[in-house]
mmCIF file of C-alpha atoms and ligand atoms in Angstrom:
data_model
loop_
_atom_site.group_PDB
_atom_site.id
_atom_site.type_symbol
_atom_site.label_atom_id
_atom_site.label_comp_id
_atom_site.label_asym_id
_atom_site.label_seq_id
_atom_site.Cartn_x
_atom_site.Cartn_y
_atom_site.Cartn_z
ATOM 1 C CA MET A 36 6.422 -105.463 -30.537
ATOM 2 C CA LEU A 37 8.263 -102.100 -29.246
ATOM 3 C CA ASP A 38 10.825 -102.534 -26.877
ATOM 4 C CA ILE A 39 9.769 -99.313 -24.526
ATOM 5 C CA LYS A 40 12.370 -99.531 -22.454
ATOM 6 C CA LYS A 41 14.976 -99.673 -24.649
ATOM 7 C CA ILE A 42 12.963 -96.836 -26.364
ATOM 8 C CA ARG A 43 13.001 -94.185 -23.015
ATOM 9 C CA VAL A 44 16.883 -94.994 -23.911
ATOM 10 C CA ASP A 45 16.408 -92.254 -26.610
ATOM 11 C CA PHE A 46 14.701 -89.492 -24.784
ATOM 12 C CA PRO A 47 17.831 -87.287 -22.469
ATOM 13 C CA ILE A 48 14.212 -85.743 -20.833
ATOM 14 C CA LEU A 49 12.608 -88.448 -19.418
ATOM 15 C CA LYS A 50 15.310 -89.459 -16.664
ATOM 16 C CA GLN A 51 14.939 -86.252 -14.992
ATOM 17 C CA GLN A 52 13.089 -86.161 -11.598
ATOM 18 C CA ILE A 53 10.618 -82.706 -10.956
ATOM 19 C CA ASN A 54 10.472 -81.817 -7.705
ATOM 20 C CA GLY A 55 12.258 -84.434 -5.997
ATOM 21 C CA LYS A 56 10.220 -87.237 -8.154
ATOM 22 C CA PRO A 57 11.125 -89.098 -10.987
ATOM 23 C CA LEU A 58 9.662 -87.534 -14.143
ATOM 24 C CA VAL A 59 6.552 -88.532 -15.890
ATOM 25 C CA TYR A 60 5.229 -86.885 -18.739
ATOM 26 C CA LEU A 61 1.397 -87.144 -19.487
ATOM 27 C CA ASP A 62 1.318 -83.735 -22.187
ATOM 28 C CA ASN A 63 1.800 -85.579 -25.137
ATOM 29 C CA ALA A 64 -1.281 -84.200 -26.328
ATOM 30 C CA ALA A 65 0.396 -80.287 -25.908
ATOM 31 C CA THR A 66 3.991 -81.075 -26.941
ATOM 32 C CA SER A 67 5.931 -85.017 -27.304
ATOM 33 C CA GLN A 68 9.482 -85.126 -25.612
ATOM 34 C CA LYS A 69 11.714 -85.191 -28.395
ATOM 35 C CA PRO A 70 14.920 -88.399 -28.793
ATOM 36 C CA GLN A 71 18.142 -87.186 -29.366
ATOM 37 C CA VAL A 72 18.518 -88.343 -32.689
ATOM 38 C CA VAL A 73 16.117 -85.304 -33.457
ATOM 39 C CA ILE A 74 18.555 -83.391 -31.126
ATOM 40 C CA ASP A 75 21.393 -83.846 -33.458
ATOM 41 C CA SER A 76 19.897 -83.893 -36.068
ATOM 42 C CA ILE A 77 19.767 -79.713 -35.059
ATOM 43 C CA VAL A 78 22.829 -79.759 -33.854
ATOM 44 C CA ASN A 79 24.625 -81.080 -36.133
ATOM 45 C CA TYR A 80 23.408 -78.827 -39.051
ATOM 46 C CA TYR A 81 24.198 -75.859 -37.220
ATOM 47 C CA THR A 82 27.926 -77.435 -36.540
ATOM 48 C CA THR A 83 28.157 -78.895 -40.503
ATOM 49 C CA ILE A 84 26.217 -77.409 -43.421
ATOM 50 C CA ASN A 85 24.796 -74.297 -41.784
ATOM 51 C CA ALA A 86 24.246 -71.812 -44.608
ATOM 52 C CA ASN A 87 21.142 -70.178 -46.479
ATOM 53 C CA ILE A 88 18.926 -72.737 -48.498
ATOM 54 C CA HIS A 89 18.368 -72.080 -52.461
ATOM 55 C CA ARG A 90 20.717 -69.512 -52.969
ATOM 56 C CA GLY A 91 23.876 -70.245 -52.565
ATOM 57 C CA VAL A 92 25.936 -71.580 -55.426
ATOM 58 C CA HIS A 93 28.528 -72.646 -52.821
ATOM 59 C CA THR A 94 29.178 -75.802 -51.267
ATOM 60 C CA LEU A 95 27.351 -75.365 -48.058
ATOM 61 C CA SER A 96 23.849 -74.019 -49.470
ATOM 62 C CA GLN A 97 23.694 -76.373 -51.628
ATOM 63 C CA LYS A 98 24.021 -78.967 -48.803
ATOM 64 C CA ALA A 99 21.776 -77.598 -46.469
ATOM 65 C CA THR A 100 19.762 -77.434 -49.936
ATOM 66 C CA ASP A 101 19.849 -81.175 -50.535
ATOM 67 C CA ALA A 102 18.989 -81.579 -46.608
ATOM 68 C CA PHE A 103 16.484 -79.630 -46.618
ATOM 69 C CA GLU A 104 14.214 -81.346 -49.727
ATOM 70 C CA GLN A 105 15.320 -84.410 -48.951
ATOM 71 C CA ALA A 106 13.238 -83.434 -46.016
ATOM 72 C CA ARG A 107 10.236 -82.851 -47.983
ATOM 73 C CA GLU A 108 10.399 -85.682 -49.255
ATOM 74 C CA LYS A 109 10.465 -87.361 -46.206
ATOM 75 C CA LEU A 110 7.546 -86.147 -45.625
ATOM 76 C CA GLN A 111 6.007 -86.542 -49.329
ATOM 77 C CA LYS A 112 6.630 -89.993 -49.005
ATOM 78 C CA HIS A 113 5.137 -89.995 -45.837
ATOM 79 C CA PHE A 114 1.789 -88.501 -46.418
ATOM 80 C CA ASN A 115 1.954 -90.033 -49.758
ATOM 81 C CA ALA A 116 1.721 -86.614 -51.984
ATOM 82 C CA LYS A 117 2.026 -87.370 -55.410
ATOM 83 C CA LYS A 118 4.172 -84.818 -55.721
ATOM 84 C CA SER A 119 6.421 -83.525 -53.411
ATOM 85 C CA TYR A 120 5.686 -79.700 -53.794
ATOM 86 C CA GLU A 121 2.944 -80.569 -53.168
ATOM 87 C CA ILE A 122 3.883 -80.431 -49.300
ATOM 88 C CA ILE A 123 4.688 -77.259 -47.943
ATOM 89 C CA PHE A 124 6.943 -76.017 -44.626
ATOM 90 C CA THR A 125 5.198 -73.704 -42.231
ATOM 91 C CA ALA A 126 6.230 -72.946 -38.731
ATOM 92 C CA GLY A 127 3.303 -75.239 -37.310
ATOM 93 C CA THR A 128 -0.409 -76.710 -37.913
ATOM 94 C CA THR A 129 -2.111 -72.871 -37.177
ATOM 95 C CA HIS A 130 0.108 -71.030 -39.855
ATOM 96 C CA SER A 131 -1.057 -73.635 -41.946
ATOM 97 C CA ILE A 132 -4.675 -72.743 -41.747
ATOM 98 C CA ASN A 133 -3.689 -69.550 -41.818
ATOM 99 C CA ILE A 134 -2.451 -70.066 -45.240
ATOM 100 C CA VAL A 135 -5.905 -71.072 -46.458
ATOM 101 C CA ALA A 136 -8.263 -69.417 -44.680
ATOM 102 C CA THR A 137 -6.598 -65.756 -45.820
ATOM 103 C CA GLY A 138 -6.237 -67.679 -49.504
ATOM 104 C CA PHE A 139 -9.670 -68.218 -49.948
ATOM 105 C CA THR A 140 -11.320 -64.605 -48.986
ATOM 106 C CA SER A 141 -10.439 -63.499 -52.822
ATOM 107 C CA LEU A 142 -12.282 -67.042 -53.670
ATOM 108 C CA LEU A 143 -15.178 -66.789 -51.425
ATOM 109 C CA GLN A 144 -18.346 -64.499 -51.399
ATOM 110 C CA LYS A 145 -21.000 -63.620 -49.389
ATOM 111 C CA GLY A 146 -23.978 -65.661 -48.420
ATOM 112 C CA ASP A 147 -21.434 -68.975 -49.215
ATOM 113 C CA GLU A 148 -21.445 -71.576 -46.303
ATOM 114 C CA LEU A 149 -18.385 -72.341 -44.320
ATOM 115 C CA ILE A 150 -18.512 -75.884 -42.038
ATOM 116 C CA VAL A 151 -16.881 -76.773 -38.305
ATOM 117 C CA SER A 152 -17.221 -79.617 -36.339
ATOM 118 C CA ALA A 153 -18.466 -78.846 -32.959
ATOM 119 C CA MET A 154 -14.564 -80.203 -31.342
ATOM 120 C CA GLU A 155 -12.318 -77.586 -32.611
ATOM 121 C CA HIS A 156 -8.837 -76.868 -31.517
ATOM 122 C CA HIS A 157 -9.410 -72.791 -31.692
ATOM 123 C CA SER A 158 -6.939 -72.461 -34.620
ATOM 124 C CA ASN A 159 -9.392 -74.035 -36.192
ATOM 125 C CA ILE A 160 -11.565 -71.833 -36.050
ATOM 126 C CA VAL A 161 -11.183 -68.556 -35.105
ATOM 127 C CA PRO A 162 -9.046 -67.925 -38.786
ATOM 128 C CA TRP A 163 -12.370 -69.304 -40.475
ATOM 129 C CA GLN A 164 -14.661 -66.825 -38.249
ATOM 130 C CA MET A 165 -11.693 -64.411 -39.789
ATOM 131 C CA LEU A 166 -12.315 -65.137 -42.951
ATOM 132 C CA CYS A 167 -15.904 -64.842 -42.727
ATOM 133 C CA GLU A 168 -15.894 -61.479 -41.194
ATOM 134 C CA ARG A 169 -13.520 -60.685 -44.583
ATOM 135 C CA THR A 170 -16.439 -62.495 -46.937
ATOM 136 C CA GLY A 171 -19.990 -62.068 -45.640
ATOM 137 C CA ALA A 172 -19.877 -65.867 -45.800
ATOM 138 C CA VAL A 173 -21.228 -68.261 -43.564
ATOM 139 C CA LEU A 174 -19.989 -70.795 -40.719
ATOM 140 C CA LYS A 175 -21.887 -74.471 -39.965
ATOM 141 C CA ILE A 176 -21.303 -76.150 -37.186
ATOM 142 C CA ILE A 177 -21.796 -80.420 -37.276
ATOM 143 C CA PRO A 178 -23.166 -81.176 -33.208
ATOM 144 C CA MET A 179 -21.841 -84.200 -31.337
ATOM 145 C CA ASN A 180 -23.240 -86.484 -28.870
ATOM 146 C CA SER A 181 -22.344 -86.475 -25.216
ATOM 147 C CA ALA A 182 -19.590 -89.392 -25.828
ATOM 148 C CA GLY A 183 -17.636 -87.114 -28.210
ATOM 149 C CA GLU A 184 -18.958 -88.065 -31.206
ATOM 150 C CA LEU A 185 -19.961 -86.161 -34.738
ATOM 151 C CA LEU A 186 -23.586 -86.437 -35.281
ATOM 152 C CA MET A 187 -22.887 -87.243 -39.358
ATOM 153 C CA ASN A 188 -26.635 -86.898 -39.817
ATOM 154 C CA GLU A 189 -26.728 -83.401 -39.549
ATOM 155 C CA TYR A 190 -23.631 -83.283 -41.368
ATOM 156 C CA GLY A 191 -25.613 -84.973 -44.282
ATOM 157 C CA LYS A 192 -28.072 -81.501 -43.894
ATOM 158 C CA LEU A 193 -25.933 -79.071 -43.360
ATOM 159 C CA LEU A 194 -24.421 -79.548 -47.134
ATOM 160 C CA SER A 195 -25.357 -77.926 -49.853
ATOM 161 C CA LYS A 196 -24.379 -76.129 -53.275
ATOM 162 C CA LYS A 197 -23.497 -72.869 -51.062
ATOM 163 C CA THR A 198 -20.539 -74.952 -49.359
ATOM 164 C CA LYS A 199 -17.200 -74.564 -49.920
ATOM 165 C CA LEU A 200 -15.165 -75.463 -47.668
ATOM 166 C CA VAL A 201 -15.366 -77.713 -44.729
ATOM 167 C CA PHE A 202 -12.617 -78.474 -42.109
ATOM 168 C CA VAL A 203 -12.443 -80.720 -39.485
ATOM 169 C CA ASN A 204 -9.379 -81.963 -36.898
ATOM 170 C CA HIS A 205 -8.797 -86.231 -37.381
ATOM 171 C CA VAL A 206 -8.519 -86.197 -34.482
ATOM 172 C CA SER A 207 -9.733 -84.068 -31.301
ATOM 173 C CA ASN A 208 -6.886 -82.437 -28.709
ATOM 174 C CA ALA A 209 -9.530 -82.304 -25.872
ATOM 175 C CA LEU A 210 -11.444 -85.940 -26.229
ATOM 176 C CA GLY A 211 -9.506 -87.857 -27.858
ATOM 177 C CA THR A 212 -12.606 -88.531 -30.837
ATOM 178 C CA ILE A 213 -11.296 -90.298 -34.025
ATOM 179 C CA ASN A 214 -13.501 -88.417 -36.186
ATOM 180 C CA PRO A 215 -14.506 -90.506 -39.757
ATOM 181 C CA ILE A 216 -12.663 -88.285 -41.666
ATOM 182 C CA LYS A 217 -12.260 -90.463 -44.508
ATOM 183 C CA GLU A 218 -17.011 -89.850 -44.808
ATOM 184 C CA ILE A 219 -16.549 -86.250 -43.926
ATOM 185 C CA ILE A 220 -14.566 -85.736 -47.067
ATOM 186 C CA ASP A 221 -15.950 -87.664 -49.876
ATOM 187 C CA LYS A 222 -20.103 -85.880 -48.420
ATOM 188 C CA ALA A 223 -18.004 -82.110 -48.929
ATOM 189 C CA HIS A 224 -16.919 -83.791 -52.564
ATOM 190 C CA GLN A 225 -20.295 -84.425 -53.449
ATOM 191 C CA VAL A 226 -22.085 -80.919 -53.079
ATOM 192 C CA GLY A 227 -18.235 -79.578 -54.451
ATOM 193 C CA ALA A 228 -17.257 -78.424 -51.509
ATOM 194 C CA ALA A 229 -12.613 -78.342 -49.901
ATOM 195 C CA VAL A 230 -12.023 -80.318 -47.221
ATOM 196 C CA LEU A 231 -9.478 -79.670 -44.854
ATOM 197 C CA ILE A 232 -7.951 -81.976 -42.118
ATOM 198 C CA ASP A 233 -6.013 -81.114 -39.222
ATOM 199 C CA GLY A 234 -3.798 -83.528 -38.969
ATOM 200 C CA ALA A 235 -1.928 -82.220 -35.805
ATOM 201 C CA GLN A 236 -3.471 -84.219 -33.271
ATOM 202 C CA SER A 237 -4.008 -87.378 -35.281
ATOM 203 C CA CYS A 238 -0.001 -87.508 -36.449
ATOM 204 C CA PRO A 239 1.525 -88.810 -33.560
ATOM 205 C CA HIS A 240 -0.754 -92.055 -34.073
ATOM 206 C CA ILE A 241 -1.742 -92.603 -37.046
ATOM 207 C CA LYS A 242 0.060 -92.217 -40.743
ATOM 208 C CA SER A 243 -2.531 -90.409 -42.901
ATOM 209 C CA ASP A 244 -2.612 -91.508 -46.900
ATOM 210 C CA VAL A 245 -3.118 -87.989 -48.191
ATOM 211 C CA GLN A 246 -3.862 -89.758 -51.725
ATOM 212 C CA ALA A 247 -5.981 -92.166 -50.056
ATOM 213 C CA LEU A 248 -8.134 -89.364 -48.088
ATOM 214 C CA ASP A 249 -8.445 -87.809 -51.807
ATOM 215 C CA VAL A 250 -7.869 -84.887 -49.305
ATOM 216 C CA ASP A 251 -7.561 -81.256 -50.461
ATOM 217 C CA PHE A 252 -5.541 -80.073 -47.394
ATOM 218 C CA TYR A 253 -4.140 -81.509 -44.855
ATOM 219 C CA VAL A 254 -1.849 -79.453 -41.446
ATOM 220 C CA ALA A 255 0.277 -80.790 -38.730
ATOM 221 C CA SER A 256 2.742 -79.808 -36.836
ATOM 222 C CA ALA A 257 6.632 -81.713 -36.013
ATOM 223 C CA HIS A 258 6.840 -80.510 -32.703
ATOM 224 C CA LYS A 259 3.336 -83.200 -32.007
ATOM 225 C CA LEU A 260 5.886 -85.610 -34.005
ATOM 226 C CA CYS A 261 8.857 -85.756 -32.378
ATOM 227 C CA GLY A 262 10.425 -83.290 -34.207
ATOM 228 C CA PRO A 263 11.231 -79.420 -33.199
ATOM 229 C CA THR A 264 9.006 -76.303 -32.093
ATOM 230 C CA GLY A 265 7.764 -73.886 -35.399
ATOM 231 C CA VAL A 266 7.911 -76.229 -37.846
ATOM 232 C CA GLY A 267 5.332 -77.691 -39.953
ATOM 233 C CA ILE A 268 3.460 -78.537 -43.058
ATOM 234 C CA LEU A 269 0.692 -76.916 -45.292
ATOM 235 C CA TYR A 270 0.200 -80.613 -48.066
ATOM 236 C CA GLY A 271 -2.060 -78.868 -50.899
ATOM 237 C CA LYS A 272 -3.610 -80.802 -53.769
ATOM 238 C CA GLU A 273 -1.901 -79.063 -56.700
ATOM 239 C CA ALA A 274 -4.325 -77.512 -58.125
ATOM 240 C CA TRP A 275 -5.836 -75.715 -55.567
ATOM 241 C CA LEU A 276 -1.930 -74.761 -53.817
ATOM 242 C CA ASN A 277 -2.265 -73.016 -57.641
ATOM 243 C CA LYS A 278 -5.274 -71.443 -57.202
ATOM 244 C CA LEU A 279 -4.437 -70.035 -53.607
ATOM 245 C CA PRO A 280 -2.348 -66.685 -53.804
ATOM 246 C CA PRO A 281 0.440 -66.523 -51.395
ATOM 247 C CA TYR A 282 0.079 -65.929 -48.459
ATOM 248 C CA GLN A 283 3.175 -63.831 -47.783
ATOM 249 C CA GLY A 284 5.474 -60.833 -50.165
ATOM 250 C CA GLY A 285 9.173 -61.343 -49.566
ATOM 251 C CA GLY A 286 12.423 -63.587 -50.766
ATOM 252 C CA GLU A 287 12.364 -66.786 -52.466
ATOM 253 C CA MET A 288 8.742 -67.176 -53.403
ATOM 254 C CA ILE A 289 9.180 -64.866 -56.539
ATOM 255 C CA LYS A 290 10.203 -65.366 -59.795
ATOM 256 C CA GLU A 291 11.064 -61.474 -60.953
ATOM 257 C CA VAL A 292 10.456 -58.445 -58.814
ATOM 258 C CA THR A 293 10.204 -55.563 -60.687
ATOM 259 C CA PHE A 294 8.228 -51.891 -59.010
ATOM 260 C CA GLU A 295 5.402 -52.273 -61.185
ATOM 261 C CA LYS A 296 4.877 -55.702 -61.108
ATOM 262 C CA THR A 297 5.890 -59.032 -59.671
ATOM 263 C CA THR A 298 5.088 -62.658 -60.960
ATOM 264 C CA TYR A 299 5.095 -65.526 -58.543
ATOM 265 C CA ALA A 300 7.757 -68.412 -58.015
ATOM 266 C CA ASP A 301 6.535 -71.960 -58.400
ATOM 267 C CA LEU A 302 5.315 -74.524 -55.793
ATOM 268 C CA PRO A 303 6.287 -75.327 -53.298
ATOM 269 C CA HIS A 304 8.356 -71.528 -53.127
ATOM 270 C CA LYS A 305 5.227 -69.578 -53.722
ATOM 271 C CA PHE A 306 4.312 -70.727 -49.763
ATOM 272 C CA GLU A 307 7.651 -70.236 -48.571
ATOM 273 C CA ALA A 308 8.260 -66.353 -48.453
ATOM 274 C CA GLY A 309 11.593 -66.170 -46.250
ATOM 275 C CA THR A 310 14.419 -67.874 -44.500
ATOM 276 C CA PRO A 311 12.743 -70.822 -43.241
ATOM 277 C CA ASN A 312 13.227 -72.927 -40.376
ATOM 278 C CA ILE A 313 16.474 -74.967 -42.019
ATOM 279 C CA ALA A 314 17.317 -76.902 -39.319
ATOM 280 C CA GLY A 315 13.900 -77.292 -37.373
ATOM 281 C CA VAL A 316 12.749 -78.669 -41.204
ATOM 282 C CA ILE A 317 15.461 -81.093 -41.416
ATOM 283 C CA ALA A 318 14.777 -81.976 -37.850
ATOM 284 C CA PHE A 319 11.925 -82.635 -38.839
ATOM 285 C CA GLY A 320 12.550 -84.737 -41.315
ATOM 286 C CA THR A 321 14.773 -87.117 -38.671
ATOM 287 C CA ALA A 322 11.760 -87.614 -36.681
ATOM 288 C CA ILE A 323 9.853 -88.766 -39.247
ATOM 289 C CA ASP A 324 12.485 -91.570 -39.653
ATOM 290 C CA TYR A 325 12.048 -92.409 -36.456
ATOM 291 C CA LEU A 326 8.769 -92.640 -36.304
ATOM 292 C CA ASN A 327 8.616 -94.589 -39.215
ATOM 293 C CA ASN A 328 11.112 -97.642 -37.546
ATOM 294 C CA LEU A 329 9.245 -97.637 -34.897
ATOM 295 C CA GLY A 330 5.971 -98.596 -37.497
ATOM 296 C CA PHE A 331 3.098 -96.070 -36.544
ATOM 297 C CA ASP A 332 0.288 -99.726 -36.391
ATOM 298 C CA ASN A 333 2.717 -100.341 -33.548
ATOM 299 C CA ILE A 334 2.759 -97.248 -31.757
ATOM 300 C CA ALA A 335 -0.777 -97.665 -32.333
ATOM 301 C CA THR A 336 -1.310 -101.191 -30.739
ATOM 302 C CA TYR A 337 0.618 -100.105 -27.730
ATOM 303 C CA GLU A 338 -1.273 -96.842 -27.024
ATOM 304 C CA ASN A 339 -4.599 -98.779 -27.312
ATOM 305 C CA GLU A 340 -3.326 -101.314 -24.493
ATOM 306 C CA LEU A 341 -2.412 -97.532 -22.879
ATOM 307 C CA LEU A 342 -5.417 -95.972 -22.979
ATOM 308 C CA GLN A 343 -7.251 -99.187 -22.184
ATOM 309 C CA TYR A 344 -5.610 -100.155 -19.175
ATOM 310 C CA ALA A 345 -5.326 -96.500 -17.849
ATOM 311 C CA THR A 346 -8.604 -96.013 -19.145
ATOM 312 C CA LYS A 347 -9.849 -98.893 -16.567
ATOM 313 C CA LYS A 348 -7.799 -97.501 -13.445
ATOM 314 C CA LEU A 349 -8.956 -94.188 -14.078
ATOM 315 C CA LEU A 350 -12.913 -94.890 -13.907
ATOM 316 C CA GLN A 351 -12.295 -96.900 -10.138
ATOM 317 C CA ILE A 352 -11.509 -93.520 -8.729
ATOM 318 C CA GLU A 353 -15.186 -92.772 -7.167
ATOM 319 C CA GLY A 354 -16.057 -89.126 -8.714
ATOM 320 C CA LEU A 355 -13.692 -89.502 -11.817
ATOM 321 C CA LYS A 356 -15.866 -88.756 -14.605
ATOM 322 C CA ILE A 357 -14.121 -88.812 -18.116
ATOM 323 C CA TYR A 358 -14.973 -86.474 -21.233
ATOM 324 C CA GLY A 359 -14.420 -88.048 -24.625
ATOM 325 C CA THR A 360 -16.401 -91.888 -24.477
ATOM 326 C CA SER A 361 -16.552 -92.559 -28.170
ATOM 327 C CA LYS A 362 -14.962 -96.366 -29.475
ATOM 328 C CA HIS A 363 -12.435 -94.916 -32.055
ATOM 329 C CA LYS A 364 -9.624 -92.525 -29.730
ATOM 330 C CA THR A 365 -6.370 -92.588 -29.253
ATOM 331 C CA SER A 366 -4.726 -91.837 -26.273
ATOM 332 C CA VAL A 367 -6.206 -89.333 -24.416
ATOM 333 C CA ILE A 368 -8.261 -89.141 -21.653
ATOM 334 C CA SER A 369 -9.652 -85.562 -20.276
ATOM 335 C CA PHE A 370 -11.837 -86.316 -16.705
ATOM 336 C CA ASN A 371 -12.297 -84.713 -14.149
ATOM 337 C CA ILE A 372 -12.822 -85.262 -10.453
ATOM 338 C CA ASP A 373 -15.992 -84.560 -8.390
ATOM 339 C CA LYS A 374 -16.297 -80.300 -8.302
ATOM 340 C CA ILE A 375 -13.254 -80.140 -7.752
ATOM 341 C CA HIS A 376 -11.058 -77.603 -10.203
ATOM 342 C CA PRO A 377 -9.050 -79.867 -12.830
ATOM 343 C CA TYR A 378 -5.993 -76.311 -11.536
ATOM 344 C CA ASP A 379 -6.194 -77.724 -8.439
ATOM 345 C CA ILE A 380 -5.382 -80.974 -9.537
ATOM 346 C CA GLY A 381 -2.886 -80.551 -11.725
ATOM 347 C CA THR A 382 -0.963 -78.625 -9.506
ATOM 348 C CA ILE A 383 -0.715 -81.163 -7.089
ATOM 349 C CA ILE A 384 0.111 -84.414 -9.298
ATOM 350 C CA ASP A 385 3.176 -82.150 -10.126
ATOM 351 C CA LYS A 386 4.552 -82.051 -7.164
ATOM 352 C CA LEU A 387 4.693 -85.267 -7.947
ATOM 353 C CA GLY A 388 5.803 -85.492 -10.823
ATOM 354 C CA VAL A 389 3.088 -85.375 -12.947
ATOM 355 C CA GLU A 390 2.699 -83.892 -15.689
ATOM 356 C CA VAL A 391 -0.634 -82.997 -17.124
ATOM 357 C CA ARG A 392 -2.411 -80.064 -19.020
ATOM 358 C CA THR A 393 -5.828 -78.720 -17.443
ATOM 359 C CA GLY A 394 -7.173 -75.838 -18.537
ATOM 360 C CA HIS A 395 -9.729 -75.760 -22.080
ATOM 361 C CA HIS A 396 -7.198 -77.119 -23.823
ATOM 362 C CA CYS A 397 -7.498 -74.852 -26.726
ATOM 363 C CA ALA A 398 -10.997 -75.975 -26.867
ATOM 364 C CA GLN A 399 -13.645 -73.914 -25.793
ATOM 365 C CA PRO A 400 -16.734 -74.910 -27.527
ATOM 366 C CA ILE A 401 -15.797 -78.291 -25.778
ATOM 367 C CA MET A 402 -16.283 -77.271 -22.195
ATOM 368 C CA ASP A 403 -19.610 -75.627 -22.987
ATOM 369 C CA PHE A 404 -21.028 -77.943 -24.268
ATOM 370 C CA TYR A 405 -20.201 -79.932 -21.137
ATOM 371 C CA LYS A 406 -20.875 -76.796 -19.167
ATOM 372 C CA ILE A 407 -17.496 -77.428 -17.628
ATOM 373 C CA PRO A 408 -14.750 -74.655 -16.834
ATOM 374 C CA GLY A 409 -12.667 -77.812 -18.456
ATOM 375 C CA THR A 410 -11.297 -80.773 -17.241
ATOM 376 C CA VAL A 411 -7.884 -82.051 -16.948
ATOM 377 C CA ARG A 412 -5.864 -84.102 -19.728
ATOM 378 C CA ALA A 413 -3.605 -87.705 -19.599
ATOM 379 C CA SER A 414 -2.290 -87.999 -23.062
ATOM 380 C CA PHE A 415 -0.747 -91.038 -23.678
ATOM 381 C CA SER A 416 2.832 -91.554 -26.202
ATOM 382 C CA PHE A 417 4.466 -94.693 -27.884
ATOM 383 C CA TYR A 418 7.262 -93.816 -24.869
ATOM 384 C CA ASN A 419 4.667 -93.754 -21.352
ATOM 385 C CA THR A 420 4.361 -96.948 -19.278
ATOM 386 C CA PHE A 421 2.378 -99.192 -17.391
ATOM 387 C CA GLU A 422 4.147 -98.254 -14.308
ATOM 388 C CA GLU A 423 3.186 -94.728 -15.379
ATOM 389 C CA VAL A 424 0.142 -94.484 -15.344
ATOM 390 C CA ASP A 425 -0.461 -96.658 -12.264
ATOM 391 C CA VAL A 426 1.935 -93.818 -10.580
ATOM 392 C CA LEU A 427 -0.819 -90.835 -11.704
ATOM 393 C CA TYR A 428 -3.361 -92.785 -10.620
ATOM 394 C CA ASN A 429 -1.758 -92.739 -6.791
ATOM 395 C CA ALA A 430 -1.420 -89.268 -7.875
ATOM 396 C CA LEU A 431 -4.902 -88.592 -8.126
ATOM 397 C CA ILE A 432 -5.793 -90.664 -5.319
ATOM 398 C CA ARG A 433 -3.658 -87.864 -3.113
ATOM 399 C CA ALA A 434 -5.072 -84.731 -4.612
ATOM 400 C CA LYS A 435 -8.360 -86.069 -4.637
ATOM 401 C CA THR A 436 -8.027 -86.774 -0.581
ATOM 402 C CA MET A 437 -6.636 -83.314 0.207
ATOM 403 C CA LEU A 438 -8.738 -81.880 -1.781
ATOM 404 C CA SER A 439 -11.721 -83.012 -1.460
HETATM 405 C C1 PLP B 164 -1.894 -78.454 -31.456
HETATM 406 C C2 PLP B 164 -2.954 -78.325 -32.111
HETATM 407 C C3 PLP B 164 -3.168 -77.666 -33.268
HETATM 408 C C4 PLP B 164 -2.361 -76.327 -33.366
HETATM 409 O O1 PLP B 164 -0.797 -76.512 -33.929
HETATM 410 P P1 PLP B 164 0.279 -75.780 -33.267
HETATM 411 O O2 PLP B 164 1.401 -75.954 -33.201
HETATM 412 O O3 PLP B 164 -0.588 -74.745 -31.867
HETATM 413 O O4 PLP B 164 -0.031 -74.429 -34.429
HETATM 414 C C5 PLP B 164 -4.524 -77.241 -33.681
HETATM 415 N N1 PLP B 164 -5.223 -78.915 -33.667
HETATM 416 C C6 PLP B 164 -4.600 -79.314 -32.697
HETATM 417 C C7 PLP B 164 -6.362 -80.932 -32.623
HETATM 418 C C8 PLP B 164 -4.332 -79.452 -32.201
HETATM 419 O O5 PLP B 164 -3.878 -80.460 -31.185
#
């Protein structure tokens, strides 16, 4: 059982007032708030051990390197990677996907097929479209039903010997749907295709075991997991990471450089050119510790209670329609009220201190599927309360009265 009152004290930003009202932060699917330990971790790094890593013989550099590599081991343990060097630090999910999509350029041929789902974030669509343009590979789409669930039979029909890669988000940021990724991975492997799972939206709610999943690539962003912005991971199976060419050239990623020929460093350095976000990586490790101390099972249980309560409550509002009604979903509620534009609702409830996302949530194909311009999205974290759900409800009633 989580002590939410106590947990909220860890998050200094939550004490704030917005437009004269207590902040009700319900945009966690866009980014999470940061506990004091994560903020302290960044400040401590810069106040006590700031130095460049992997380069110096001096004490500070060694301390910084140790802290950086400890973070890698924390991430390895968290995701149960076999080797710590299978965890590559990147700037985030988008960066991680681009590393893989660019790396596949030389591995594909015209007519090869790639499979994506109908409910992806743009960052798990566009890099692959660019890959298709470069290679002549063809993109196939797993359709979904109106509840926001993938049609797994259709997925089965898309798979063939031509399929080289499948990339699907574990959880949809716009709908909250938890996809059956184990089944997706196993079916892809039966035809010899590799799988990338976009874990950006699942990571704050579900602890994934990359070995149990047998996934080839798994990507995530620290900022959705109570960590800082500008940091993320690319997990890849060792054999795949060795097969892919480096994404960027520069310092740190080489073994030997002459003007005739350069040889690349071993993993993970091959994919970590240049000075990384050292403070961010260390703070990412702190965030992972923080969440594991709370316990992912406890987090999921509490967030599911919030979701059930909020769903029931919001459905009492006449004319409110929820998009994404899968049985398996995280604490995200995407909705519209009558014909009111989501932006207008967002603007009014912001005046009441309630912060939600409005728009297409970087997932335009989903909005096209439902034939809507966008939704209002309330996304809940473990530090949100039942009282905040009530504040949201009252704010929506107020907005509806004003706008209709
Ligand atoms: C947030 C998100 C991304 C993009 O993450 P960045 O941190 O912006 O790179 C990709 N996919 C999903 C499902 C997301 O929720």
